[in-house]
Tab-separated table of C-alpha atoms in Angstrom:
chain	number	residue	atom	x	y	z
V	1	MET	CA	-0.141	-0.014	0.075
V	2	PHE	CA	1.411	3.353	-1.198
V	3	ARG	CA	-1.184	5.970	-0.187
V	4	PRO	CA	0.013	7.222	3.354
V	5	THR	CA	-3.258	6.926	5.118
V	6	TYR	CA	-4.145	4.355	7.491
V	7	ALA	CA	-5.732	3.357	11.024
V	8	ARG	CA	-3.637	2.043	13.723
V	9	ILE	CA	-5.429	-0.390	15.825
V	10	ASP	CA	-4.078	-1.013	19.268
V	11	LEU	CA	-5.563	-4.339	20.482
V	12	ASP	CA	-3.925	-4.226	23.895
V	13	ALA	CA	-5.962	-1.053	24.310
V	14	VAL	CA	-9.240	-3.000	23.594
V	15	LEU	CA	-8.151	-5.550	26.066
V	16	HIS	CA	-7.442	-2.773	28.647
V	17	ASN	CA	-10.857	-1.103	28.025
V	18	TYR	CA	-12.632	-4.583	28.239
V	19	ARG	CA	-10.873	-5.293	31.656
V	20	GLN	CA	-12.083	-1.879	32.740
V	21	ALA	CA	-15.538	-2.660	31.992
V	22	VAL	CA	-15.172	-5.973	34.041
V	23	ALA	CA	-13.580	-3.973	37.132
V	24	LEU	CA	-16.554	-1.598	37.269
V	25	ALA	CA	-19.131	-4.661	37.510
V	26	PRO	CA	-17.106	-7.527	38.928
V	27	ASN	CA	-20.197	-9.339	39.835
V	28	SER	CA	-21.531	-9.322	36.236
V	29	GLN	CA	-20.508	-11.428	33.100
V	30	THR	CA	-19.105	-8.941	30.585
V	31	LEU	CA	-20.197	-9.875	27.011
V	32	ALA	CA	-18.025	-7.684	24.553
V	33	VAL	CA	-20.276	-6.246	21.605
V	34	ILE	CA	-18.213	-6.456	18.241
V	35	LYS	CA	-20.989	-5.717	16.012
V	36	ALA	CA	-20.244	-3.381	12.856
V	37	ASP	CA	-16.830	-5.062	12.403
V	38	ALA	CA	-15.996	-4.202	15.904
V	39	TYR	CA	-17.190	-0.652	15.496
V	40	GLY	CA	-14.633	-0.408	12.597
V	41	HIS	CA	-11.810	-1.791	14.342
V	42	GLY	CA	-11.848	-5.405	12.728
V	43	ALA	CA	-14.128	-7.768	14.262
V	44	LEU	CA	-12.044	-10.947	13.786
V	45	ALA	CA	-8.765	-9.243	15.123
V	46	VAL	CA	-10.773	-8.088	18.348
V	47	ALA	CA	-12.490	-11.293	18.743
V	48	LYS	CA	-9.013	-13.137	18.848
V	49	LYS	CA	-7.691	-10.765	21.280
V	50	LEU	CA	-10.695	-11.160	23.752
V	51	ALA	CA	-11.063	-14.778	23.291
V	52	GLY	CA	-10.257	-16.490	26.600
V	53	HIS	CA	-11.284	-13.121	28.262
V	54	ALA	CA	-14.808	-12.404	27.065
V	55	PRO	CA	-17.320	-15.374	27.691
V	56	ALA	CA	-19.358	-14.136	24.958
V	57	PHE	CA	-19.606	-11.794	22.063
V	58	ALA	CA	-22.415	-9.782	20.418
V	59	VAL	CA	-23.082	-8.898	16.850
V	60	ALA	CA	-25.985	-7.405	14.869
V	61	CYS	CA	-26.761	-10.451	12.614
V	62	ILE	CA	-25.931	-13.993	11.596
V	63	ASP	CA	-23.577	-12.821	8.500
V	64	GLU	CA	-21.425	-11.166	10.942
V	65	ALA	CA	-21.366	-14.251	13.522
V	66	LEU	CA	-20.804	-16.680	10.520
V	67	ALA	CA	-17.656	-14.874	9.505
V	68	LEU	CA	-16.274	-15.095	13.003
V	69	ARG	CA	-17.169	-18.956	13.183
V	70	ASN	CA	-15.712	-19.623	9.750
V	71	ALA	CA	-12.487	-17.631	10.961
V	72	GLY	CA	-12.097	-20.152	14.049
V	73	ILE	CA	-13.846	-18.068	16.704
V	74	HIS	CA	-15.569	-20.557	18.988
V	75	THR	CA	-16.744	-18.158	21.656
V	76	PRO	CA	-20.566	-18.040	21.930
V	77	ILE	CA	-22.029	-15.182	19.916
V	78	LEU	CA	-25.416	-13.411	20.495
V	79	LEU	CA	-27.392	-12.276	17.597
V	80	LEU	CA	-28.806	-8.707	18.691
V	81	GLU	CA	-31.330	-8.455	16.112
V	82	GLY	CA	-32.286	-12.123	16.005
V	83	PHE	CA	-33.410	-13.651	12.849
V	84	TYR	CA	-34.716	-12.119	9.655
V	85	ASP	CA	-35.581	-15.404	7.590
V	86	PRO	CA	-36.517	-18.722	9.270
V	87	LYS	CA	-33.786	-20.291	7.390
V	88	GLU	CA	-31.233	-18.654	9.924
V	89	ILE	CA	-32.746	-20.732	12.762
V	90	PRO	CA	-31.129	-24.063	12.037
V	91	ILE	CA	-27.917	-22.309	11.076
V	92	ALA	CA	-27.835	-20.473	14.386
V	93	ALA	CA	-28.362	-23.770	16.409
V	94	GLN	CA	-25.836	-25.622	14.429
V	95	HIS	CA	-23.234	-22.964	15.132
V	96	GLY	CA	-24.400	-22.405	18.960
V	97	PHE	CA	-25.318	-18.877	18.197
V	98	TRP	CA	-27.586	-17.310	20.895
V	99	MET	CA	-30.753	-15.840	19.334
V	100	MET	CA	-32.657	-12.497	20.699
V	101	ILE	CA	-36.134	-13.016	20.484
V	102	HIS	CA	-38.026	-9.812	20.529
V	103	ASP	CA	-41.692	-10.481	19.609
V	104	GLU	CA	-44.314	-13.218	19.435
V	105	ALA	CA	-44.246	-13.698	15.503
V	106	GLN	CA	-40.654	-15.148	15.976
V	107	LEU	CA	-42.145	-17.639	18.487
V	108	ASP	CA	-44.791	-18.725	15.881
V	109	ILE	CA	-41.964	-19.427	13.514
V	110	LEU	CA	-39.741	-21.268	16.130
V	111	SER	CA	-42.520	-23.560	17.060
V	112	LYS	CA	-42.785	-25.017	13.699
V	113	ILE	CA	-39.108	-25.536	13.386
V	114	ARG	CA	-37.568	-28.879	14.550
V	115	LEU	CA	-33.706	-28.500	15.460
V	116	ASP	CA	-31.013	-31.203	16.138
V	117	LYS	CA	-29.774	-29.251	18.939
V	118	PRO	CA	-31.659	-26.714	21.347
V	119	LEU	CA	-31.407	-23.023	20.469
V	120	HIS	CA	-30.102	-20.789	23.408
V	121	CYS	CA	-32.259	-17.636	23.441
V	122	TRP	CA	-32.449	-14.200	24.868
V	123	LEU	CA	-35.793	-12.458	25.187
V	124	LYS	CA	-35.856	-8.595	24.724
V	125	LEU	CA	-38.338	-6.589	26.784
V	126	ASP	CA	-39.235	-3.230	25.660
V	127	THR	CA	-39.022	-0.771	28.673
V	128	GLY	CA	-39.400	2.434	26.585
V	129	MET	CA	-36.848	2.402	23.736
V	130	HIS	CA	-39.692	1.299	21.405
V	131	ARG	CA	-37.517	-0.117	18.731
V	132	LEU	CA	-37.429	-3.818	19.533
V	133	GLY	CA	-38.895	-5.970	22.307
V	134	THR	CA	-41.925	-7.262	23.832
V	135	ALA	CA	-44.070	-5.287	26.459
V	136	VAL	CA	-43.129	-6.159	30.061
V	137	SER	CA	-46.636	-6.922	30.732
V	138	ARG	CA	-46.536	-9.790	28.023
V	139	LEU	CA	-43.720	-11.566	29.720
V	140	PRO	CA	-45.434	-14.272	31.428
V	141	GLN	CA	-47.224	-15.584	28.166
V	142	MET	CA	-43.843	-15.138	26.130
V	143	LEU	CA	-42.008	-17.399	28.916
V	144	GLN	CA	-45.024	-19.837	28.758
V	145	ARG	CA	-44.637	-19.992	24.950
V	146	LEU	CA	-40.821	-20.401	24.999
V	147	ALA	CA	-41.246	-23.226	27.645
V	148	GLU	CA	-43.598	-25.028	25.227
V	149	ILE	CA	-41.244	-24.993	22.203
V	150	ASP	CA	-38.819	-28.142	22.576
V	151	SER	CA	-36.199	-26.799	20.338
V	152	ILE	CA	-35.478	-23.857	22.745
V	153	ALA	CA	-33.139	-24.309	25.478
V	154	PRO	CA	-34.625	-23.582	28.814
V	155	ASP	CA	-33.562	-20.541	30.991
V	156	PRO	CA	-33.579	-17.736	28.478
V	157	VAL	CA	-31.791	-14.461	29.293
V	158	LEU	CA	-34.114	-11.385	29.847
V	159	ALA	CA	-32.707	-8.203	28.265
V	160	THR	CA	-33.539	-4.740	27.641
V	161	HIS	CA	-31.963	-1.570	26.125
V	162	PHE	CA	-31.619	1.859	27.423
V	163	ALA	CA	-32.692	5.018	25.400
V	164	CYS	CA	-30.631	7.678	26.972
V	165	SER	CA	-28.323	5.826	29.824
V	166	GLU	CA	-25.692	8.468	29.366
V	167	GLU	CA	-28.024	11.330	30.470
V	168	LEU	CA	-28.214	11.632	34.150
V	169	GLN	CA	-30.506	14.706	34.087
V	170	LYS	CA	-33.205	12.358	32.648
V	171	ASP	CA	-35.084	9.750	34.743
V	172	MET	CA	-35.905	7.647	31.872
V	173	THR	CA	-32.987	5.138	32.579
V	174	THR	CA	-34.281	4.826	36.263
V	175	ARG	CA	-37.834	4.135	35.258
V	176	GLN	CA	-36.574	1.771	32.641
V	177	ILE	CA	-34.511	-0.346	35.386
V	178	ALA	CA	-37.606	-0.219	37.719
V	179	ASP	CA	-39.995	-1.538	35.069
V	180	PHE	CA	-37.709	-4.221	33.827
V	181	TYR	CA	-37.129	-5.449	37.226
V	182	ALA	CA	-40.483	-5.181	38.300
V	183	GLY	CA	-41.367	-7.592	35.477
V	184	ALA	CA	-38.553	-9.944	35.606
V	185	LYS	CA	-38.058	-10.272	39.368
V	186	CYS	CA	-40.166	-13.293	39.807
V	187	THR	CA	-38.843	-15.186	37.078
V	188	GLY	CA	-35.286	-16.503	38.413
V	189	LEU	CA	-33.839	-16.102	35.196
V	190	PRO	CA	-30.511	-14.342	34.133
V	191	LEU	CA	-30.942	-10.541	33.449
V	192	SER	CA	-28.975	-8.150	31.005
V	193	LEU	CA	-29.204	-4.453	30.895
V	194	ALA	CA	-26.282	-2.409	31.133
V	195	ASN	CA	-24.580	-0.803	28.016
V	196	SER	CA	-21.340	1.068	28.181
V	197	ALA	CA	-22.855	4.267	29.652
V	198	ALA	CA	-24.783	2.227	32.068
V	199	VAL	CA	-21.701	0.257	33.325
V	200	TYR	CA	-20.502	3.579	34.344
V	201	LEU	CA	-23.542	5.357	35.577
V	202	HIS	CA	-26.264	2.962	36.700
V	203	GLU	CA	-24.967	0.294	39.085
V	204	ALA	CA	-28.527	-0.985	39.577
V	205	SER	CA	-28.359	-2.036	35.979
V	206	HIS	CA	-25.418	-4.361	36.589
V	207	ALA	CA	-27.149	-7.733	36.234
V	208	GLN	CA	-25.784	-11.297	35.203
V	209	TRP	CA	-24.949	-10.008	31.954
V	210	ASN	CA	-23.570	-6.440	30.920
V	211	ARG	CA	-23.070	-5.581	27.193
V	212	PRO	CA	-20.528	-2.810	26.870
V	213	GLY	CA	-19.809	-1.654	23.252
V	214	ILE	CA	-18.163	1.800	22.495
V	215	MET	CA	-16.190	2.002	25.641
V	216	LEU	CA	-14.325	-1.257	24.455
V	217	TYR	CA	-12.855	1.058	21.581
V	218	GLY	CA	-11.661	3.736	23.873
V	219	SER	CA	-14.423	6.226	22.802
V	220	THR	CA	-16.348	7.773	25.704
V	221	PRO	CA	-19.863	6.950	25.997
V	222	LEU	CA	-20.409	9.827	28.553
V	223	PRO	CA	-20.766	13.430	27.031
V	224	GLY	CA	-18.281	15.893	28.971
V	225	LYS	CA	-15.967	12.980	30.000
V	226	SER	CA	-12.725	12.100	28.118
V	227	PRO	CA	-11.657	8.558	27.710
V	228	ALA	CA	-8.703	9.114	30.042
V	229	GLN	CA	-11.181	10.379	32.768
V	230	LEU	CA	-13.056	7.055	32.320
V	231	GLY	CA	-9.720	4.869	32.430
V	232	LEU	CA	-9.983	4.161	28.713
V	233	ARG	CA	-7.431	4.148	25.926
V	234	ALA	CA	-8.154	4.920	22.238
V	235	ALA	CA	-7.796	1.864	20.357
V	236	MET	CA	-7.926	3.593	16.843
V	237	GLN	CA	-5.568	6.179	15.753
V	238	LEU	CA	-6.325	7.429	12.184
V	239	TYR	CA	-3.377	8.935	10.440
V	240	SER	CA	-2.535	10.627	7.142
V	241	GLN	CA	0.530	12.409	5.667
V	242	ILE	CA	1.109	16.015	4.326
V	243	PHE	CA	1.693	15.803	0.468
V	244	ALA	CA	1.436	19.300	-0.438
V	245	LEU	CA	2.119	22.675	0.941
V	246	ARG	CA	1.306	26.251	-0.417
V	247	GLU	CA	1.251	29.719	0.895
V	248	LEU	CA	-1.868	31.759	0.747
V	249	LYS	CA	-2.294	35.515	0.721
V	250	PRO	CA	-5.075	37.148	2.826
V	251	GLY	CA	-8.390	36.873	1.063
V	252	GLU	CA	-7.648	33.597	-0.804
V	253	THR	CA	-9.897	30.718	-0.225
V	254	VAL	CA	-9.435	26.984	0.159
V	255	GLY	CA	-11.749	24.229	-1.188
V	256	TYR	CA	-15.016	23.640	-2.645
V	257	GLY	CA	-17.377	26.469	-2.140
V	258	ALA	CA	-14.591	28.680	-1.097
V	259	ARG	CA	-15.945	28.273	2.524
V	260	TRP	CA	-12.622	29.358	4.141
V	261	THR	CA	-10.969	32.586	3.472
V	262	ALA	CA	-7.298	33.328	4.756
V	263	ARG	CA	-7.415	36.445	7.111
V	264	ARG	CA	-3.443	36.460	7.325
V	265	PRO	CA	-0.535	35.273	5.333
V	266	SER	CA	-1.301	31.413	5.690
V	267	ARG	CA	0.588	28.127	5.305
V	268	ILE	CA	-1.791	25.315	4.118
V	269	ALA	CA	-0.960	21.735	4.030
V	270	THR	CA	-3.129	18.979	2.049
V	271	LEU	CA	-3.479	15.715	3.458
V	272	ALA	CA	-4.302	12.391	1.617
V	273	ILE	CA	-7.566	11.548	3.392
V	274	GLY	CA	-11.145	12.632	2.709
V	275	TYR	CA	-14.816	11.632	3.008
V	276	ALA	CA	-14.150	8.457	0.815
V	277	ASP	CA	-12.114	7.413	3.731
V	278	GLY	CA	-14.706	8.012	6.482
V	279	TYR	CA	-13.500	11.429	7.517
V	280	PRO	CA	-16.689	13.643	7.948
V	281	ARG	CA	-17.335	16.055	5.160
V	282	LEU	CA	-19.234	18.707	7.136
V	283	THR	CA	-16.953	19.766	10.040
V	284	ASP	CA	-16.761	23.179	11.432
V	285	SER	CA	-13.781	25.429	12.258
V	286	SER	CA	-13.340	23.993	15.619
V	287	THR	CA	-11.969	20.445	13.882
V	288	GLN	CA	-8.379	20.068	14.452
V	289	VAL	CA	-5.367	17.564	13.611
V	290	TYR	CA	-2.205	17.003	15.572
V	291	LEU	CA	1.361	17.161	14.400
V	292	HIS	CA	4.449	18.040	15.966
V	293	GLY	CA	3.056	18.408	19.306
V	294	ARG	CA	0.661	21.049	18.376
V	295	TYR	CA	-3.050	21.191	17.103
V	296	ALA	CA	-3.878	22.557	13.610
V	297	PRO	CA	-7.405	23.450	12.345
V	298	VAL	CA	-9.067	21.762	9.234
V	299	VAL	CA	-9.988	24.484	6.668
V	300	GLY	CA	-12.416	24.620	3.864
V	301	THR	CA	-14.647	21.777	2.623
V	302	VAL	CA	-13.422	18.153	3.141
V	303	SER	CA	-12.993	16.625	-0.371
V	304	MET	CA	-13.551	12.951	-1.356
V	305	ASP	CA	-9.812	12.044	-1.095
V	306	MET	CA	-8.129	15.144	0.544
V	307	LEU	CA	-8.440	17.762	3.336
V	308	ALA	CA	-6.726	21.121	4.019
V	309	VAL	CA	-5.159	22.113	7.339
V	310	ASP	CA	-3.926	25.482	8.348
V	311	VAL	CA	-0.320	24.879	9.469
V	312	THR	CA	0.785	28.578	9.703
V	313	ASP	CA	1.355	28.176	13.318
V	314	VAL	CA	3.361	24.821	12.940
V	315	PRO	CA	6.185	26.317	10.898
V	316	GLU	CA	8.161	22.924	11.082
V	317	ALA	CA	5.431	21.145	9.241
V	318	LYS	CA	6.887	19.740	6.092
V	319	LEU	CA	5.963	17.293	3.275
V	320	GLY	CA	5.827	13.744	4.338
V	321	ASP	CA	4.762	14.458	7.938
V	322	GLN	CA	2.534	12.309	9.686
V	323	VAL	CA	-0.784	13.741	10.959
V	324	GLU	CA	-3.086	12.417	13.577
V	325	LEU	CA	-6.811	12.913	12.284
V	326	TRP	CA	-8.195	11.416	15.689
V	327	GLY	CA	-6.889	8.901	18.422
V	328	GLU	CA	-4.807	9.756	21.461
V	329	LYS	CA	-4.452	13.364	21.031
V	330	VAL	CA	-7.667	14.249	18.896
V	331	LEU	CA	-10.502	12.712	20.470
V	332	VAL	CA	-12.924	10.941	17.867
V	333	SER	CA	-16.066	12.387	19.977
V	334	ASP	CA	-14.650	15.861	19.347
V	335	VAL	CA	-14.531	15.443	15.629
V	336	ALA	CA	-17.775	13.930	15.787
V	337	ALA	CA	-19.332	16.789	17.722
V	338	ALA	CA	-17.803	19.271	15.052
V	339	ALA	CA	-19.642	17.449	12.456
V	340	HIS	CA	-22.852	17.195	14.387
V	341	THR	CA	-22.828	13.369	14.806
V	342	ILE	CA	-21.275	10.804	17.374
V	343	GLY	CA	-18.104	8.822	17.591
V	344	TYR	CA	-20.007	5.739	16.978
V	345	GLU	CA	-20.788	6.707	13.254
V	346	LEU	CA	-17.024	8.058	12.622
V	347	LEU	CA	-15.373	4.889	13.822
V	348	THR	CA	-17.822	2.584	11.771
V	349	LYS	CA	-17.442	4.817	8.486
V	350	VAL	CA	-13.790	4.218	8.282
V	351	THR	CA	-13.913	2.588	4.876
V	352	LEU	CA	-11.889	-0.422	3.390
V	353	ARG	CA	-9.684	1.945	1.553
V	354	VAL	CA	-8.127	2.634	4.747
V	355	PRO	CA	-5.852	-0.203	5.767
V	356	ARG	CA	-5.725	-1.409	9.422
V	357	HIS	CA	-2.191	-1.806	10.995
V	358	TYR	CA	-2.567	-4.006	14.148
V	359	ILE	CA	-0.467	-3.780	17.188
V	360	GLY	CA	-0.899	-6.249	20.242
V	361	GLN	CA	-1.803	-9.281	18.289
V	362	ASP	CA	-1.448	-12.526	20.071
């Protein structure tokens, strides 16, 4: 690969962050969420690193799970969105995948299928997210139906998902926890509530299974808190290189739409990265990169393959310099905020054109 743009993935940081999740809830089992190619970090590499540490993984769908199984990952894998097609069910049972069940229509399908080995299920309850899940009031009927289906293993895990667990000023999470426990307390079944934010903020949600995701990759799940404040280490550092430099006079502009105008004699560096690599096109003037121990602002409109940086205050900047777009010095959450989105989106949108260079592989 000749283009000087790449993502450095620190797998030791992923393991460190996983251990932080475990330490915060030592009485829970901590399932590692590695959906969406481990939030852009590489699901297989992350799974190999966490195998033997995490008792289970979670992905969105069976395609993601099969890719891991076919690559030699034998850890149990939960399918968070369940199945879309009945043909998936025997495949899931064959490979020992755990299936999330979220409505009675799925039970109708399961009741008509005979399996060679029982399917381990999780049952999702809707406590206010109103996306997936059955109403808490329907839990007794759902459990009765599950018990009547021979192909389903006994003792399903009961789960729910929080709508705003990172926002302490809202009481919705407290209400969701209370509603969930009110419905599940008499079942004696294992429970799962906590996502990354709840691992930090809602100890009452620490049950038999926690499901951290974004924190495993060192991006903060809590607004106003940096990864370092939460004991996390950034797992992805996104780098590119200066491949052009030019001097601008006051009044000259940069990029499509001439959105940025030089107010002083300025030195502009062009980097070999753009929105086709996953860097957000619509950022504001607060977006920065890091080089030579200093921050420099992104200027003008981000192009498909390039972006411009004002390095006037970094006089030592030169052709071939490596520049951090996000990682340890530039938080992905800060870049996301400037683009009016969230770090989750930026991490998962780093495209395949950007090679991943792994460190910490066992």
